[in-house]
Amino acid sequence: MAVSRFGVSLDEDLLKALDNYVSENAFSNRSQAIRHLIEKNMVEEKWKCDNIVAGAVVLVFDHSKKEIIKKSAAIQYAHKTHILSSQSFFLNEINLMEIIAVKGPSRILTEISDQLISIKGIQHGKLVMSKAE
């Protein structure tokens, strides 16, 4: 793939913010950070257009609360056409992390993740989506 070069003018505050972003995310240079931000924006635009995307729903909860596991399984079963797989990991003696791989229209994946994240007892939940094509 050919690379094109261009100049960018930024005010000092925005340049400082970009440099902080480069540092915080361990990018090797500003160009890499700008590429990442543009690609991230393109993926988010696909979400808005309800394109087919792939992603993961990450849930953290107390594994002793069996009703959470039952509700999560029921939601996943109800959406089995969009659930690719799920894995669970013990983070410590109490907390379990479940990662649910999903693929489908972004609107539906957002609905599924909202249902999962809103289960009473979920300590943390997040949906991450990426382009599927």
PDB file of N, CA, C and O in Angstrom, residues 53-118:
ATOM      1  N   VAL A  53     -20.681  -5.919  11.834  1.00  0.00           N
ATOM      2  CA  VAL A  53     -19.427  -5.741  12.563  1.00  0.00           C
ATOM      3  C   VAL A  53     -19.204  -6.968  13.449  1.00  0.00           C
ATOM      4  O   VAL A  53     -20.108  -7.773  13.653  1.00  0.00           O
ATOM      5  N   ALA A  54     -17.994  -7.091  13.946  1.00  0.00           N
ATOM      6  CA  ALA A  54     -17.659  -8.146  14.903  1.00  0.00           C
ATOM      7  C   ALA A  54     -17.222  -7.463  16.186  1.00  0.00           C
ATOM      8  O   ALA A  54     -16.804  -6.311  16.175  1.00  0.00           O
ATOM      9  N   GLY A  55     -17.340  -8.186  17.280  1.00  0.00           N
ATOM     10  CA  GLY A  55     -16.940  -7.562  18.528  1.00  0.00           C
ATOM     11  C   GLY A  55     -16.910  -8.533  19.679  1.00  0.00           C
ATOM     12  O   GLY A  55     -17.016  -9.753  19.505  1.00  0.00           O
ATOM     13  N   ALA A  56     -16.777  -7.945  20.865  1.00  0.00           N
ATOM     14  CA  ALA A  56     -16.756  -8.726  22.092  1.00  0.00           C
ATOM     15  C   ALA A  56     -17.474  -7.948  23.183  1.00  0.00           C
ATOM     16  O   ALA A  56     -17.320  -6.736  23.297  1.00  0.00           O
ATOM     17  N   VAL A  57     -18.253  -8.681  23.947  1.00  0.00           N
ATOM     18  CA  VAL A  57     -18.876  -8.128  25.141  1.00  0.00           C
ATOM     19  C   VAL A  57     -18.081  -8.688  26.318  1.00  0.00           C
ATOM     20  O   VAL A  57     -17.930  -9.907  26.432  1.00  0.00           O
ATOM     21  N   VAL A  58     -17.564  -7.798  27.148  1.00  0.00           N
ATOM     22  CA  VAL A  58     -16.782  -8.210  28.310  1.00  0.00           C
ATOM     23  C   VAL A  58     -17.599  -7.919  29.562  1.00  0.00           C
ATOM     24  O   VAL A  58     -18.078  -6.796  29.744  1.00  0.00           O
ATOM     25  N   LEU A  59     -17.767  -8.938  30.392  1.00  0.00           N
ATOM     26  CA  LEU A  59     -18.528  -8.802  31.633  1.00  0.00           C
ATOM     27  C   LEU A  59     -17.652  -9.253  32.804  1.00  0.00           C
ATOM     28  O   LEU A  59     -16.925 -10.242  32.684  1.00  0.00           O
ATOM     29  N   VAL A  60     -17.738  -8.545  33.910  1.00  0.00           N
ATOM     30  CA  VAL A  60     -17.064  -8.950  35.143  1.00  0.00           C
ATOM     31  C   VAL A  60     -18.125  -9.011  36.238  1.00  0.00           C
ATOM     32  O   VAL A  60     -18.909  -8.070  36.397  1.00  0.00           O
ATOM     33  N   PHE A  61     -18.143 -10.137  36.975  1.00  0.00           N
ATOM     34  CA  PHE A  61     -19.144 -10.300  38.021  1.00  0.00           C
ATOM     35  C   PHE A  61     -18.681 -11.347  39.034  1.00  0.00           C
ATOM     36  O   PHE A  61     -17.738 -12.099  38.789  1.00  0.00           O
ATOM     37  N   ASP A  62     -19.374 -11.387  40.153  1.00  0.00           N
ATOM     38  CA  ASP A  62     -19.125 -12.353  41.224  1.00  0.00           C
ATOM     39  C   ASP A  62     -19.655 -13.708  40.762  1.00  0.00           C
ATOM     40  O   ASP A  62     -20.859 -13.868  40.551  1.00  0.00           O
ATOM     41  N   HIS A  63     -18.776 -14.677  40.607  1.00  0.00           N
ATOM     42  CA  HIS A  63     -19.177 -15.984  40.059  1.00  0.00           C
ATOM     43  C   HIS A  63     -20.089 -16.772  40.991  1.00  0.00           C
ATOM     44  O   HIS A  63     -20.765 -17.703  40.561  1.00  0.00           O
ATOM     45  N   SER A  64     -20.164 -16.391  42.256  1.00  0.00           N
ATOM     46  CA  SER A  64     -21.050 -17.120  43.172  1.00  0.00           C
ATOM     47  C   SER A  64     -22.512 -16.753  42.966  1.00  0.00           C
ATOM     48  O   SER A  64     -23.398 -17.447  43.448  1.00  0.00           O
ATOM     49  N   LYS A  65     -22.777 -15.698  42.237  1.00  0.00           N
ATOM     50  CA  LYS A  65     -24.158 -15.281  41.961  1.00  0.00           C
ATOM     51  C   LYS A  65     -24.640 -16.005  40.707  1.00  0.00           C
ATOM     52  O   LYS A  65     -24.532 -15.516  39.588  1.00  0.00           O
ATOM     53  N   LYS A  66     -25.170 -17.188  40.932  1.00  0.00           N
ATOM     54  CA  LYS A  66     -25.558 -18.081  39.823  1.00  0.00           C
ATOM     55  C   LYS A  66     -26.651 -17.498  38.928  1.00  0.00           C
ATOM     56  O   LYS A  66     -26.738 -17.827  37.754  1.00  0.00           O
ATOM     57  N   GLU A  67     -27.473 -16.590  39.476  1.00  0.00           N
ATOM     58  CA  GLU A  67     -28.536 -15.992  38.653  1.00  0.00           C
ATOM     59  C   GLU A  67     -27.948 -15.151  37.516  1.00  0.00           C
ATOM     60  O   GLU A  67     -28.549 -15.050  36.450  1.00  0.00           O
ATOM     61  N   ILE A  68     -26.772 -14.581  37.720  1.00  0.00           N
ATOM     62  CA  ILE A  68     -26.118 -13.806  36.659  1.00  0.00           C
ATOM     63  C   ILE A  68     -25.741 -14.739  35.518  1.00  0.00           C
ATOM     64  O   ILE A  68     -25.993 -14.436  34.346  1.00  0.00           O
ATOM     65  N   ILE A  69     -25.161 -15.878  35.855  1.00  0.00           N
ATOM     66  CA  ILE A  69     -24.753 -16.853  34.843  1.00  0.00           C
ATOM     67  C   ILE A  69     -25.974 -17.369  34.082  1.00  0.00           C
ATOM     68  O   ILE A  69     -25.948 -17.478  32.843  1.00  0.00           O
ATOM     69  N   LYS A  70     -27.067 -17.645  34.789  1.00  0.00           N
ATOM     70  CA  LYS A  70     -28.287 -18.131  34.142  1.00  0.00           C
ATOM     71  C   LYS A  70     -28.874 -17.086  33.198  1.00  0.00           C
ATOM     72  O   LYS A  70     -29.267 -17.390  32.071  1.00  0.00           O
ATOM     73  N   LYS A  71     -28.930 -15.824  33.650  1.00  0.00           N
ATOM     74  CA  LYS A  71     -29.493 -14.760  32.807  1.00  0.00           C
ATOM     75  C   LYS A  71     -28.612 -14.507  31.592  1.00  0.00           C
ATOM     76  O   LYS A  71     -29.120 -14.315  30.480  1.00  0.00           O
ATOM     77  N   SER A  72     -27.299 -14.512  31.790  1.00  0.00           N
ATOM     78  CA  SER A  72     -26.384 -14.325  30.668  1.00  0.00           C
ATOM     79  C   SER A  72     -26.558 -15.428  29.640  1.00  0.00           C
ATOM     80  O   SER A  72     -26.646 -15.169  28.436  1.00  0.00           O
ATOM     81  N   ALA A  73     -26.640 -16.666  30.105  1.00  0.00           N
ATOM     82  CA  ALA A  73     -26.824 -17.802  29.193  1.00  0.00           C
ATOM     83  C   ALA A  73     -28.145 -17.698  28.440  1.00  0.00           C
ATOM     84  O   ALA A  73     -28.210 -17.988  27.236  1.00  0.00           O
ATOM     85  N   ALA A  74     -29.203 -17.266  29.108  1.00  0.00           N
ATOM     86  CA  ALA A  74     -30.510 -17.134  28.455  1.00  0.00           C
ATOM     87  C   ALA A  74     -30.470 -16.062  27.368  1.00  0.00           C
ATOM     88  O   ALA A  74     -31.024 -16.253  26.272  1.00  0.00           O
ATOM     89  N   ILE A  75     -29.826 -14.947  27.650  1.00  0.00           N
ATOM     90  CA  ILE A  75     -29.718 -13.867  26.652  1.00  0.00           C
ATOM     91  C   ILE A  75     -28.890 -14.348  25.464  1.00  0.00           C
ATOM     92  O   ILE A  75     -29.254 -14.126  24.306  1.00  0.00           O
ATOM     93  N   GLN A  76     -27.786 -15.031  25.745  1.00  0.00           N
ATOM     94  CA  GLN A  76     -26.949 -15.534  24.658  1.00  0.00           C
ATOM     95  C   GLN A  76     -27.707 -16.545  23.803  1.00  0.00           C
ATOM     96  O   GLN A  76     -27.608 -16.526  22.569  1.00  0.00           O
ATOM     97  N   TYR A  77     -28.466 -17.417  24.442  1.00  0.00           N
ATOM     98  CA  TYR A  77     -29.238 -18.406  23.688  1.00  0.00           C
ATOM     99  C   TYR A  77     -30.293 -17.729  22.816  1.00  0.00           C
ATOM    100  O   TYR A  77     -30.507 -18.115  21.664  1.00  0.00           O
ATOM    101  N   ALA A  78     -30.926 -16.700  23.344  1.00  0.00           N
ATOM    102  CA  ALA A  78     -31.951 -15.979  22.581  1.00  0.00           C
ATOM    103  C   ALA A  78     -31.361 -15.287  21.349  1.00  0.00           C
ATOM    104  O   ALA A  78     -32.076 -15.019  20.387  1.00  0.00           O
ATOM    105  N   HIS A  79     -30.059 -15.021  21.374  1.00  0.00           N
ATOM    106  CA  HIS A  79     -29.386 -14.334  20.264  1.00  0.00           C
ATOM    107  C   HIS A  79     -28.297 -15.214  19.661  1.00  0.00           C
ATOM    108  O   HIS A  79     -27.276 -14.709  19.178  1.00  0.00           O
ATOM    109  N   LYS A  80     -28.532 -16.525  19.648  1.00  0.00           N
ATOM    110  CA  LYS A  80     -27.494 -17.467  19.223  1.00  0.00           C
ATOM    111  C   LYS A  80     -27.006 -17.250  17.794  1.00  0.00           C
ATOM    112  O   LYS A  80     -25.891 -17.640  17.464  1.00  0.00           O
ATOM    113  N   THR A  81     -27.799 -16.609  16.957  1.00  0.00           N
ATOM    114  CA  THR A  81     -27.340 -16.359  15.585  1.00  0.00           C
ATOM    115  C   THR A  81     -26.255 -15.280  15.535  1.00  0.00           C
ATOM    116  O   THR A  81     -25.528 -15.196  14.544  1.00  0.00           O
ATOM    117  N   HIS A  82     -26.144 -14.481  16.598  1.00  0.00           N
ATOM    118  CA  HIS A  82     -25.142 -13.415  16.626  1.00  0.00           C
ATOM    119  C   HIS A  82     -24.006 -13.686  17.612  1.00  0.00           C
ATOM    120  O   HIS A  82     -23.024 -12.953  17.651  1.00  0.00           O
ATOM    121  N   ILE A  83     -24.134 -14.755  18.395  1.00  0.00           N
ATOM    122  CA  ILE A  83     -23.100 -15.124  19.358  1.00  0.00           C
ATOM    123  C   ILE A  83     -22.178 -16.147  18.704  1.00  0.00           C
ATOM    124  O   ILE A  83     -22.627 -17.206  18.273  1.00  0.00           O
ATOM    125  N   LEU A  84     -20.897 -15.823  18.622  1.00  0.00           N
ATOM    126  CA  LEU A  84     -19.928 -16.742  18.022  1.00  0.00           C
ATOM    127  C   LEU A  84     -19.382 -17.720  19.053  1.00  0.00           C
ATOM    128  O   LEU A  84     -19.238 -18.909  18.774  1.00  0.00           O
ATOM    129  N   SER A  85     -19.055 -17.224  20.234  1.00  0.00           N
ATOM    130  CA  SER A  85     -18.552 -18.074  21.311  1.00  0.00           C
ATOM    131  C   SER A  85     -18.472 -17.255  22.596  1.00  0.00           C
ATOM    132  O   SER A  85     -18.623 -16.028  22.567  1.00  0.00           O
ATOM    133  N   SER A  86     -18.224 -17.943  23.691  1.00  0.00           N
ATOM    134  CA  SER A  86     -17.981 -17.228  24.946  1.00  0.00           C
ATOM    135  C   SER A  86     -16.969 -18.012  25.761  1.00  0.00           C
ATOM    136  O   SER A  86     -16.884 -19.239  25.647  1.00  0.00           O
ATOM    137  N   GLN A  87     -16.209 -17.273  26.537  1.00  0.00           N
ATOM    138  CA  GLN A  87     -15.216 -17.870  27.422  1.00  0.00           C
ATOM    139  C   GLN A  87     -15.295 -17.192  28.769  1.00  0.00           C
ATOM    140  O   GLN A  87     -15.593 -15.993  28.849  1.00  0.00           O
ATOM    141  N   SER A  88     -15.012 -17.946  29.803  1.00  0.00           N
ATOM    142  CA  SER A  88     -15.001 -17.398  31.156  1.00  0.00           C
ATOM    143  C   SER A  88     -13.644 -17.634  31.790  1.00  0.00           C
ATOM    144  O   SER A  88     -13.025 -18.680  31.573  1.00  0.00           O
ATOM    145  N   PHE A  89     -13.200 -16.646  32.559  1.00  0.00           N
ATOM    146  CA  PHE A  89     -11.908 -16.706  33.229  1.00  0.00           C
ATOM    147  C   PHE A  89     -12.077 -16.243  34.667  1.00  0.00           C
ATOM    148  O   PHE A  89     -12.709 -15.220  34.913  1.00  0.00           O
ATOM    149  N   PHE A  90     -11.490 -16.977  35.598  1.00  0.00           N
ATOM    150  CA  PHE A  90     -11.484 -16.536  36.981  1.00  0.00           C
ATOM    151  C   PHE A  90     -10.395 -15.484  37.132  1.00  0.00           C
ATOM    152  O   PHE A  90      -9.225 -15.739  36.850  1.00  0.00           O
ATOM    153  N   LEU A  91     -10.787 -14.298  37.554  1.00  0.00           N
ATOM    154  CA  LEU A  91      -9.823 -13.222  37.789  1.00  0.00           C
ATOM    155  C   LEU A  91      -9.198 -13.339  39.178  1.00  0.00           C
ATOM    156  O   LEU A  91      -8.055 -12.965  39.389  1.00  0.00           O
ATOM    157  N   ASN A  92      -9.982 -13.831  40.116  1.00  0.00           N
ATOM    158  CA  ASN A  92      -9.534 -14.083  41.485  1.00  0.00           C
ATOM    159  C   ASN A  92     -10.549 -15.026  42.132  1.00  0.00           C
ATOM    160  O   ASN A  92     -11.355 -15.619  41.421  1.00  0.00           O
ATOM    161  N   GLU A  93     -10.527 -15.133  43.454  1.00  0.00           N
ATOM    162  CA  GLU A  93     -11.431 -16.063  44.132  1.00  0.00           C
ATOM    163  C   GLU A  93     -12.904 -15.683  43.978  1.00  0.00           C
ATOM    164  O   GLU A  93     -13.794 -16.521  44.122  1.00  0.00           O
ATOM    165  N   ILE A  94     -13.171 -14.431  43.674  1.00  0.00           N
ATOM    166  CA  ILE A  94     -14.549 -13.937  43.621  1.00  0.00           C
ATOM    167  C   ILE A  94     -15.007 -13.632  42.193  1.00  0.00           C
ATOM    168  O   ILE A  94     -16.083 -14.042  41.783  1.00  0.00           O
ATOM    169  N   ASN A  95     -14.195 -12.915  41.463  1.00  0.00           N
ATOM    170  CA  ASN A  95     -14.633 -12.363  40.182  1.00  0.00           C
ATOM    171  C   ASN A  95     -14.344 -13.253  38.985  1.00  0.00           C
ATOM    172  O   ASN A  95     -13.270 -13.848  38.864  1.00  0.00           O
ATOM    173  N   LEU A  96     -15.335 -13.285  38.108  1.00  0.00           N
ATOM    174  CA  LEU A  96     -15.253 -14.016  36.855  1.00  0.00           C
ATOM    175  C   LEU A  96     -15.353 -12.999  35.725  1.00  0.00           C
ATOM    176  O   LEU A  96     -16.132 -12.044  35.805  1.00  0.00           O
ATOM    177  N   MET A  97     -14.561 -13.186  34.685  1.00  0.00           N
ATOM    178  CA  MET A  97     -14.684 -12.354  33.495  1.00  0.00           C
ATOM    179  C   MET A  97     -15.193 -13.243  32.370  1.00  0.00           C
ATOM    180  O   MET A  97     -14.641 -14.316  32.122  1.00  0.00           O
ATOM    181  N   GLU A  98     -16.273 -12.814  31.736  1.00  0.00           N
ATOM    182  CA  GLU A  98     -16.834 -13.538  30.600  1.00  0.00           C
ATOM    183  C   GLU A  98     -16.638 -12.678  29.362  1.00  0.00           C
ATOM    184  O   GLU A  98     -16.955 -11.487  29.368  1.00  0.00           O
ATOM    185  N   ILE A  99     -16.097 -13.288  28.320  1.00  0.00           N
ATOM    186  CA  ILE A  99     -15.901 -12.603  27.039  1.00  0.00           C
ATOM    187  C   ILE A  99     -16.774 -13.316  26.022  1.00  0.00           C
ATOM    188  O   ILE A  99     -16.631 -14.514  25.794  1.00  0.00           O
ATOM    189  N   ILE A 100     -17.690 -12.556  25.405  1.00  0.00           N
ATOM    190  CA  ILE A 100     -18.649 -13.110  24.462  1.00  0.00           C
ATOM    191  C   ILE A 100     -18.356 -12.519  23.091  1.00  0.00           C
ATOM    192  O   ILE A 100     -18.478 -11.308  22.890  1.00  0.00           O
ATOM    193  N   ALA A 101     -17.936 -13.358  22.152  1.00  0.00           N
ATOM    194  CA  ALA A 101     -17.647 -12.915  20.787  1.00  0.00           C
ATOM    195  C   ALA A 101     -18.959 -12.827  20.016  1.00  0.00           C
ATOM    196  O   ALA A 101     -19.783 -13.737  20.065  1.00  0.00           O
ATOM    197  N   VAL A 102     -19.143 -11.706  19.316  1.00  0.00           N
ATOM    198  CA  VAL A 102     -20.391 -11.450  18.600  1.00  0.00           C
ATOM    199  C   VAL A 102     -20.116 -10.961  17.179  1.00  0.00           C
ATOM    200  O   VAL A 102     -19.059 -10.404  16.899  1.00  0.00           O
ATOM    201  N   LYS A 103     -21.088 -11.179  16.308  1.00  0.00           N
ATOM    202  CA  LYS A 103     -20.995 -10.673  14.933  1.00  0.00           C
ATOM    203  C   LYS A 103     -22.402 -10.449  14.413  1.00  0.00           C
ATOM    204  O   LYS A 103     -23.287 -11.291  14.607  1.00  0.00           O
ATOM    205  N   GLY A 104     -22.616  -9.290  13.770  1.00  0.00           N
ATOM    206  CA  GLY A 104     -23.916  -8.981  13.213  1.00  0.00           C
ATOM    207  C   GLY A 104     -24.082  -7.492  13.032  1.00  0.00           C
ATOM    208  O   GLY A 104     -23.122  -6.726  13.160  1.00  0.00           O
ATOM    209  N   PRO A 105     -25.303  -7.051  12.739  1.00  0.00           N
ATOM    210  CA  PRO A 105     -25.555  -5.614  12.604  1.00  0.00           C
ATOM    211  C   PRO A 105     -25.253  -4.897  13.919  1.00  0.00           C
ATOM    212  O   PRO A 105     -25.612  -5.386  14.997  1.00  0.00           O
ATOM    213  N   SER A 106     -24.577  -3.769  13.831  1.00  0.00           N
ATOM    214  CA  SER A 106     -24.136  -3.068  15.042  1.00  0.00           C
ATOM    215  C   SER A 106     -25.295  -2.746  15.977  1.00  0.00           C
ATOM    216  O   SER A 106     -25.147  -2.816  17.196  1.00  0.00           O
ATOM    217  N   ARG A 107     -26.450  -2.426  15.437  1.00  0.00           N
ATOM    218  CA  ARG A 107     -27.606  -2.107  16.268  1.00  0.00           C
ATOM    219  C   ARG A 107     -27.999  -3.298  17.140  1.00  0.00           C
ATOM    220  O   ARG A 107     -28.249  -3.161  18.330  1.00  0.00           O
ATOM    221  N   ILE A 108     -28.001  -4.486  16.553  1.00  0.00           N
ATOM    222  CA  ILE A 108     -28.383  -5.691  17.298  1.00  0.00           C
ATOM    223  C   ILE A 108     -27.315  -6.030  18.341  1.00  0.00           C
ATOM    224  O   ILE A 108     -27.639  -6.385  19.477  1.00  0.00           O
ATOM    225  N   LEU A 109     -26.044  -5.901  17.973  1.00  0.00           N
ATOM    226  CA  LEU A 109     -24.984  -6.193  18.935  1.00  0.00           C
ATOM    227  C   LEU A 109     -25.040  -5.232  20.113  1.00  0.00           C
ATOM    228  O   LEU A 109     -24.803  -5.626  21.258  1.00  0.00           O
ATOM    229  N   THR A 110     -25.381  -3.981  19.840  1.00  0.00           N
ATOM    230  CA  THR A 110     -25.526  -3.004  20.922  1.00  0.00           C
ATOM    231  C   THR A 110     -26.683  -3.394  21.831  1.00  0.00           C
ATOM    232  O   THR A 110     -26.574  -3.316  23.061  1.00  0.00           O
ATOM    233  N   GLU A 111     -27.790  -3.847  21.251  1.00  0.00           N
ATOM    234  CA  GLU A 111     -28.940  -4.287  22.052  1.00  0.00           C
ATOM    235  C   GLU A 111     -28.578  -5.492  22.923  1.00  0.00           C
ATOM    236  O   GLU A 111     -28.932  -5.542  24.101  1.00  0.00           O
ATOM    237  N   ILE A 112     -27.858  -6.456  22.325  1.00  0.00           N
ATOM    238  CA  ILE A 112     -27.451  -7.642  23.082  1.00  0.00           C
ATOM    239  C   ILE A 112     -26.543  -7.235  24.243  1.00  0.00           C
ATOM    240  O   ILE A 112     -26.739  -7.671  25.384  1.00  0.00           O
ATOM    241  N   SER A 113     -25.562  -6.393  23.958  1.00  0.00           N
ATOM    242  CA  SER A 113     -24.632  -5.993  25.023  1.00  0.00           C
ATOM    243  C   SER A 113     -25.356  -5.202  26.106  1.00  0.00           C
ATOM    244  O   SER A 113     -25.065  -5.381  27.296  1.00  0.00           O
ATOM    245  N   ASP A 114     -26.299  -4.354  25.723  1.00  0.00           N
ATOM    246  CA  ASP A 114     -27.065  -3.605  26.728  1.00  0.00           C
ATOM    247  C   ASP A 114     -27.833  -4.554  27.644  1.00  0.00           C
ATOM    248  O   ASP A 114     -27.895  -4.343  28.856  1.00  0.00           O
ATOM    249  N   GLN A 115     -28.420  -5.605  27.063  1.00  0.00           N
ATOM    250  CA  GLN A 115     -29.145  -6.588  27.871  1.00  0.00           C
ATOM    251  C   GLN A 115     -28.202  -7.297  28.835  1.00  0.00           C
ATOM    252  O   GLN A 115     -28.527  -7.488  30.015  1.00  0.00           O
ATOM    253  N   LEU A 116     -27.032  -7.691  28.349  1.00  0.00           N
ATOM    254  CA  LEU A 116     -26.072  -8.399  29.192  1.00  0.00           C
ATOM    255  C   LEU A 116     -25.513  -7.503  30.288  1.00  0.00           C
ATOM    256  O   LEU A 116     -25.443  -7.889  31.449  1.00  0.00           O
ATOM    257  N   ILE A 117     -25.118  -6.297  29.920  1.00  0.00           N
ATOM    258  CA  ILE A 117     -24.493  -5.377  30.875  1.00  0.00           C
ATOM    259  C   ILE A 117     -25.479  -4.944  31.952  1.00  0.00           C
ATOM    260  O   ILE A 117     -25.091  -4.671  33.092  1.00  0.00           O
ATOM    261  N   SER A 118     -26.765  -4.917  31.613  1.00  0.00           N
ATOM    262  CA  SER A 118     -27.762  -4.451  32.576  1.00  0.00           C
ATOM    263  C   SER A 118     -28.228  -5.537  33.548  1.00  0.00           C
ATOM    264  O   SER A 118     -29.052  -5.271  34.417  1.00  0.00           O
TER     265      SER A 118
END
